[in-house]
Coordinates of C-alpha atoms in Angstrom, one line a residue:
M1 CA 153.5 88.4 306.7
Q2 CA 156.2 88.8 304.0
R3 CA 159.2 86.6 303.8
C4 CA 161.0 87.4 300.8
G5 CA 164.6 87.6 301.6
T6 CA 164.5 85.7 304.4
T7 CA 165.2 81.5 305.0
G8 CA 161.7 80.7 304.2
C9 CA 161.9 81.9 300.1
S10 CA 164.0 80.0 298.0
S11 CA 166.7 82.9 296.9
G12 CA 166.5 82.6 292.8
L13 CA 163.2 82.7 292.5
A14 CA 161.7 84.8 289.7
A15 CA 160.2 88.0 290.2
G16 CA 157.0 88.1 292.1
C17 CA 158.6 86.0 295.5
C18 CA 157.6 89.4 297.6
S19 CA 154.1 87.6 297.7
S20 CA 151.7 85.7 299.6
S21 CA 152.7 82.3 297.5
C22 CA 156.0 82.4 299.1
L23 CA 155.3 82.2 302.9
S24 CA 156.4 78.5 303.7
P25 CA 153.8 76.2 304.8
S26 CA 155.0 75.6 308.5
S27 CA 154.1 79.8 308.2
L28 CA 151.3 79.9 306.8
A29 CA 149.8 77.4 309.2
T30 CA 151.4 79.4 311.9
E31 CA 150.5 82.3 310.7
L32 CA 146.9 81.0 310.4
S33 CA 147.1 80.1 314.3
M34 CA 148.4 83.2 315.1
N35 CA 145.6 85.4 313.0
M36 CA 142.6 83.7 314.6
M37 CA 144.0 83.3 318.3
K38 CA 145.4 87.2 318.1
R39 CA 141.8 88.9 318.5
G40 CA 141.6 87.4 322.1
S41 CA 145.4 87.2 323.2
V42 CA 145.6 91.5 322.4
V43 CA 142.4 92.0 324.0
R44 CA 143.7 90.0 327.0
V45 CA 146.7 92.5 327.3
R46 CA 144.9 95.5 326.0
L47 CA 142.0 95.4 328.9
C48 CA 143.3 94.2 331.5
R49 CA 147.6 95.2 331.6
D50 CA 147.8 93.1 334.9
T51 CA 146.9 89.6 334.0
R52 CA 149.6 88.2 336.7
R53 CA 146.6 88.5 339.7
R54 CA 144.2 86.1 340.1
S55 CA 141.6 88.7 340.4
F56 CA 140.8 91.4 337.8
H57 CA 141.4 95.2 337.9
C58 CA 139.3 96.2 334.9
P59 CA 135.7 94.7 336.1
L60 CA 133.8 96.9 333.3
Q61 CA 135.5 94.9 330.8
K62 CA 135.7 91.2 332.3
K63 CA 132.7 90.3 330.5
R64 CA 134.1 91.5 326.9
F65 CA 137.3 89.4 327.8
R66 CA 135.5 86.2 328.8
S67 CA 133.7 86.4 325.3
N68 CA 136.7 87.5 322.8
R69 CA 138.6 84.3 324.7
I70 CA 135.8 82.6 324.4
R71 CA 135.6 83.2 320.6
A72 CA 139.4 82.8 320.4
Q73 CA 139.1 79.5 321.5
S74 CA 136.1 78.5 319.2
S75 CA 138.4 79.5 316.2
A76 CA 141.8 77.8 317.1
A77 CA 141.1 75.0 314.4
P78 CA 141.5 76.4 310.8
T79 CA 138.2 76.2 308.9
V80 CA 138.1 73.3 306.1
A81 CA 138.7 76.4 303.7
E82 CA 141.7 78.0 306.0
W83 CA 143.4 75.1 305.5
D84 CA 142.6 73.9 301.6
S85 CA 144.4 77.6 301.3
V86 CA 147.5 76.2 303.6
V87 CA 147.4 73.2 301.2
G88 CA 147.3 75.5 298.1
K89 CA 149.8 77.9 298.9
R90 CA 152.1 74.9 299.0
L91 CA 151.4 73.3 295.4
Q92 CA 152.3 76.9 294.3
L93 CA 155.6 76.9 296.3
L94 CA 156.6 73.8 294.9
S95 CA 156.0 74.8 291.1
A96 CA 157.4 78.1 291.3
V97 CA 160.8 75.8 293.2
C98 CA 160.6 73.2 290.4
N99 CA 160.6 76.0 287.5
N100 CA 163.5 77.6 289.4
S101 CA 166.0 76.4 286.9
S102 CA 169.3 76.8 289.5
L103 CA 167.5 73.9 291.5
R104 CA 166.6 71.9 288.6
N105 CA 169.6 69.1 289.4
L106 CA 168.2 68.7 293.1
T107 CA 164.4 69.0 291.9
R108 CA 163.8 67.7 288.9
I109 CA 163.5 63.8 288.8
P110 CA 162.3 61.8 286.1
I111 CA 159.5 59.4 286.6
S112 CA 161.6 56.0 286.9
K113 CA 160.3 52.5 288.0
F114 CA 162.6 53.4 291.4
V115 CA 159.5 56.3 291.7
L116 CA 156.8 54.3 290.7
D117 CA 157.8 51.6 293.4
R118 CA 157.3 54.0 295.6
I119 CA 153.8 54.8 294.9
F120 CA 151.6 52.0 296.3
V121 CA 147.8 51.9 294.0
C122 CA 144.2 52.0 295.9
D123 CA 142.1 51.4 293.0
K124 CA 139.1 50.7 295.0
H125 CA 138.8 54.2 295.8
N126 CA 141.5 55.8 292.9
I127 CA 144.3 56.8 295.4
L128 CA 147.8 56.6 295.0
F129 CA 150.2 57.3 298.0
C130 CA 154.1 57.5 297.6
Q131 CA 155.7 56.3 300.5
T132 CA 158.2 58.6 301.9
P133 CA 160.3 56.7 304.9
K134 CA 160.2 58.3 308.3
V135 CA 157.3 60.4 308.0
G136 CA 154.8 58.4 309.5
N137 CA 153.8 56.1 306.3
T138 CA 153.1 53.0 308.2
Q139 CA 149.4 54.9 309.1
W140 CA 149.1 55.3 305.8
K141 CA 149.1 52.0 304.6
K142 CA 147.1 50.9 307.6
V143 CA 144.6 53.9 305.9
L144 CA 145.0 51.6 302.5
I145 CA 144.5 48.5 303.4
T146 CA 142.0 48.9 305.6
L147 CA 140.2 50.5 302.3
N148 CA 140.8 48.0 300.2
G149 CA 138.5 45.6 302.6
A150 CA 140.5 43.2 304.2
F151 CA 140.4 44.7 308.1
S152 CA 137.5 46.7 309.4
G153 CA 140.0 49.1 310.9
V154 CA 143.5 50.2 311.1
E155 CA 144.0 49.1 314.8
E156 CA 143.6 44.9 313.7
I157 CA 146.3 45.4 311.0
P158 CA 149.4 43.9 312.2
E159 CA 152.4 45.5 312.0
N160 CA 154.0 42.9 310.1
L161 CA 151.8 42.8 307.5
V162 CA 152.0 46.4 307.3
H163 CA 155.6 46.2 305.8
D164 CA 155.0 42.6 304.2
H165 CA 154.3 44.1 300.3
E166 CA 153.6 40.5 299.5
K167 CA 150.8 40.2 301.4
N168 CA 149.7 42.9 302.5
G169 CA 147.5 43.7 299.5
L170 CA 149.1 47.0 298.2
P171 CA 150.1 47.0 294.8
R172 CA 152.6 49.2 293.4
L173 CA 152.5 51.8 290.6
S174 CA 155.3 50.3 289.2
S175 CA 153.5 46.7 288.5
L176 CA 150.9 48.1 286.0
T177 CA 151.6 48.5 282.3
P178 CA 152.5 52.0 280.8
Q179 CA 148.6 52.8 279.7
E180 CA 147.4 51.8 283.4
I181 CA 150.2 53.7 285.2
T182 CA 149.2 56.7 282.9
H183 CA 145.4 56.9 283.2
R184 CA 146.1 56.6 287.4
L185 CA 148.6 59.7 287.4
K186 CA 146.6 61.6 285.5
N187 CA 142.9 60.6 287.2
Y188 CA 143.5 59.3 290.7
F189 CA 144.1 61.5 293.8
K190 CA 147.7 61.5 294.9
F191 CA 149.4 62.4 297.9
F192 CA 152.6 62.0 299.8
I193 CA 153.7 63.5 303.1
V194 CA 157.2 65.4 304.5
R195 CA 158.8 66.8 307.5
D196 CA 161.8 68.6 307.9
P197 CA 164.6 67.1 306.0
F198 CA 167.7 66.9 308.9
E199 CA 164.7 65.7 311.5
R200 CA 164.1 62.7 309.2
L201 CA 167.7 62.3 309.1
I202 CA 168.0 61.7 312.5
S203 CA 164.7 59.7 312.7
A204 CA 166.4 57.3 309.9
F205 CA 169.3 57.2 312.4
N206 CA 168.0 56.1 314.7
D207 CA 165.4 54.1 313.3
K208 CA 168.0 51.6 311.2
F209 CA 171.3 51.9 313.3
I210 CA 170.5 52.5 316.6
K211 CA 167.2 50.8 317.7
N212 CA 166.2 48.8 314.6
P213 CA 163.2 47.7 315.9
R214 CA 162.1 45.5 313.1
S215 CA 165.3 43.3 312.8
E216 CA 166.7 44.5 309.8
P217 CA 170.4 43.4 310.5
W218 CA 171.9 44.8 307.3
Y219 CA 172.0 48.2 308.1
R220 CA 174.3 47.3 311.1
H221 CA 176.3 44.4 310.1
D222 CA 176.5 45.9 306.4
I223 CA 175.7 49.1 305.5
A224 CA 177.0 50.8 309.2
P225 CA 180.4 48.9 308.9
A226 CA 181.3 50.0 305.1
I227 CA 180.1 53.9 306.2
I228 CA 182.4 53.8 309.7
R229 CA 185.6 52.4 307.3
K230 CA 185.5 55.2 305.0
Y231 CA 184.4 58.2 306.9
R232 CA 185.7 57.3 310.6
R233 CA 188.1 59.8 311.4
S234 CA 190.1 57.9 314.1
H235 CA 190.8 54.0 313.3
R236 CA 193.0 53.1 316.5
D237 CA 190.6 50.6 317.5
S238 CA 191.0 47.2 315.6
D239 CA 187.3 46.8 315.4
H240 CA 185.8 49.9 313.7
A241 CA 182.1 49.2 314.2
A242 CA 182.3 48.0 318.3
S243 CA 181.0 51.4 318.8
G244 CA 178.8 51.5 315.9
L245 CA 177.9 54.3 313.7
H246 CA 177.8 57.8 314.6
F247 CA 175.7 60.5 313.2
E248 CA 179.0 62.3 312.3
E249 CA 179.8 59.5 310.0
F250 CA 176.3 59.4 308.8
V251 CA 176.8 63.0 307.6
R252 CA 179.9 63.0 306.2
Y253 CA 178.7 60.0 304.1
L254 CA 175.8 61.8 302.8
G255 CA 177.6 64.9 301.8
D256 CA 180.1 63.0 299.9
V257 CA 178.7 63.0 296.3
E258 CA 180.9 60.7 294.8
G259 CA 181.7 58.3 297.6
R260 CA 177.9 57.9 298.3
R261 CA 177.0 57.1 295.1
R262 CA 179.7 55.1 294.9
M263 CA 178.4 53.2 298.3
D264 CA 175.0 53.4 297.3
R265 CA 175.2 51.4 294.7
Q266 CA 176.7 48.6 297.1
F267 CA 173.6 49.2 299.6
G268 CA 171.0 49.1 296.7
R269 CA 167.3 49.8 297.9
H270 CA 168.1 50.1 301.8
I271 CA 168.7 53.8 301.2
I272 CA 165.6 54.2 300.3
H273 CA 165.3 55.8 304.2
W274 CA 167.6 58.6 303.7
M275 CA 166.8 59.4 299.5
T276 CA 165.8 63.0 298.9
Y277 CA 161.7 63.9 298.8
A278 CA 162.6 64.4 295.2
E279 CA 164.1 61.3 294.6
L280 CA 161.7 59.1 295.9
C281 CA 158.5 60.8 294.7
A282 CA 159.3 63.1 291.4
P283 CA 157.0 66.1 292.7
C284 CA 157.8 68.0 289.8
D285 CA 157.1 65.5 287.1
I286 CA 153.7 63.9 289.4
H287 CA 151.0 66.5 289.8
Y288 CA 150.2 66.0 293.5
D289 CA 146.8 66.8 294.8
V290 CA 148.0 67.3 298.7
I291 CA 151.3 67.3 300.5
G292 CA 150.9 66.7 303.7
H293 CA 153.6 67.8 306.7
H294 CA 154.7 65.4 309.7
E295 CA 154.3 68.8 311.7
T296 CA 151.0 69.6 311.0
L297 CA 149.9 66.1 310.3
E298 CA 147.0 66.0 312.2
R299 CA 145.2 68.7 310.1
D300 CA 146.4 66.9 307.2
A301 CA 145.4 63.7 307.5
A302 CA 141.6 64.7 307.8
H303 CA 142.5 67.3 304.6
I304 CA 143.6 63.7 303.1
L305 CA 140.7 61.8 303.8
R306 CA 138.0 64.6 303.0
R307 CA 139.9 65.2 299.7
A308 CA 140.1 61.8 298.7
G309 CA 136.5 61.3 299.7
I310 CA 137.2 58.9 302.4
E311 CA 136.7 60.3 305.6
Q312 CA 133.5 58.5 306.5
L313 CA 134.8 55.2 305.7
V314 CA 138.3 55.3 307.7
S315 CA 139.9 57.3 310.2
Y316 CA 143.8 58.0 310.9
P317 CA 145.1 56.4 313.8
A318 CA 145.7 58.8 316.8
I319 CA 148.4 61.1 316.3
P320 CA 150.2 60.7 320.3
P321 CA 150.5 64.5 321.1
G322 CA 153.5 66.2 320.6
I323 CA 155.6 63.4 318.6
T324 CA 154.7 65.7 315.4
R325 CA 156.2 69.0 316.7
Y326 CA 159.3 70.5 314.9
N327 CA 162.0 69.5 317.4
K328 CA 165.0 72.1 317.0
T329 CA 166.8 71.3 320.3
K330 CA 167.0 68.2 319.1
I331 CA 168.5 69.0 316.2
E332 CA 171.2 71.2 317.5
R333 CA 172.1 68.6 319.9
Y334 CA 172.6 65.7 316.9
F335 CA 174.4 68.4 315.0
S336 CA 176.7 70.2 317.7
G337 CA 179.7 68.0 317.4
I338 CA 179.5 68.2 313.5
T339 CA 181.7 70.5 311.2
K340 CA 180.3 73.4 309.5
R341 CA 182.1 72.1 306.5
D342 CA 180.4 69.0 306.9
I343 CA 176.7 70.3 307.8
R344 CA 176.9 72.4 304.7
R345 CA 177.8 69.5 302.2
L346 CA 174.8 67.8 304.0
Y347 CA 172.3 70.8 303.5
A348 CA 173.9 71.0 299.8
R349 CA 172.5 67.2 299.3
Y350 CA 169.0 68.1 301.0
Q351 CA 168.4 72.0 299.8
G352 CA 165.8 70.8 297.0
D353 CA 163.9 69.5 299.6
F354 CA 164.1 72.5 302.1
H355 CA 163.4 74.5 298.8
L356 CA 160.6 72.7 297.4
F357 CA 158.6 72.2 300.4
G358 CA 159.1 75.5 302.2
Y359 CA 161.4 74.6 305.1
P360 CA 163.5 77.2 306.5
T361 CA 167.2 77.0 306.0
P362 CA 168.7 75.9 308.9
D363 CA 171.1 78.9 309.5
F364 CA 171.5 78.0 313.0
L365 CA 173.6 75.2 311.8
L366 CA 175.0 76.4 308.8
N367 CA 176.5 80.0 310.0

């Protein structure tokens, strides 16, 4: 399957883009699943055209069809080697985009104290985990807390402890000496998780400005009113915040380069929930071993536990069915009332993340 010349492949990459390494991670996972299922599904169509009826009209081939169906079902889950290949392709794509000079200002982020603050350390098992909010980080923190020995299982950890960084026993990489930091970056197993950038923004908007389940009043009381004052087009209401922050205003704020920078200095650390993955984890300067995808979290969680050598020590929490599935309909609904100009500005802000991690350009929103 070739993706060169499509949105799945970063435009401007060096020659050689037309190769399997240019496939997006999500496309690779889909291709693997389709290839493994193809044998059974194609046989079904070829052997018996009338599949809508309950009975078979090609009895001589019934046994063969059943064996193919069983084979397809048994091979639906990728093997360890096949998923290793998927993860390897992701790192190849990341390296190619990191070396693309036209995207350098969006992808090359120096390793600063801010980045080191995002990376949690598990010295007991030589693991570094970079936190990327709104992609299931709570569960990975539970895994690391369990590994530290304070709890026997992830299900026993109180939710409020996970986010109390003074008490959860997870040191940040920034708390160590320069020599200790260098040693861990060079020798520890390093990973982080990503998801479709626009779907992540929708999740951040809902979590911080609509639901706000952790009682973080500053999002509604400080950040939302500031964004409304600057980006709400109609100011007829005497109380600008009366109707709460709209997603359209959130998008306009994120796409306004200069205005957002000024406001972000005022908002401080709270902006991490919508900062780019590049800004949070510096993936072009830190050589991560695995980049998991929220959309394939079940496979990636098992892969990470195995690669880190901890699969016999801890289990990743159960994943509710469908919760990690990419939802194009939801994205279309949220962006339906937003101008193309504002969407394009937003995409320009997150373009680096789309390219680095193989997410296709959302042409259905941009064009």
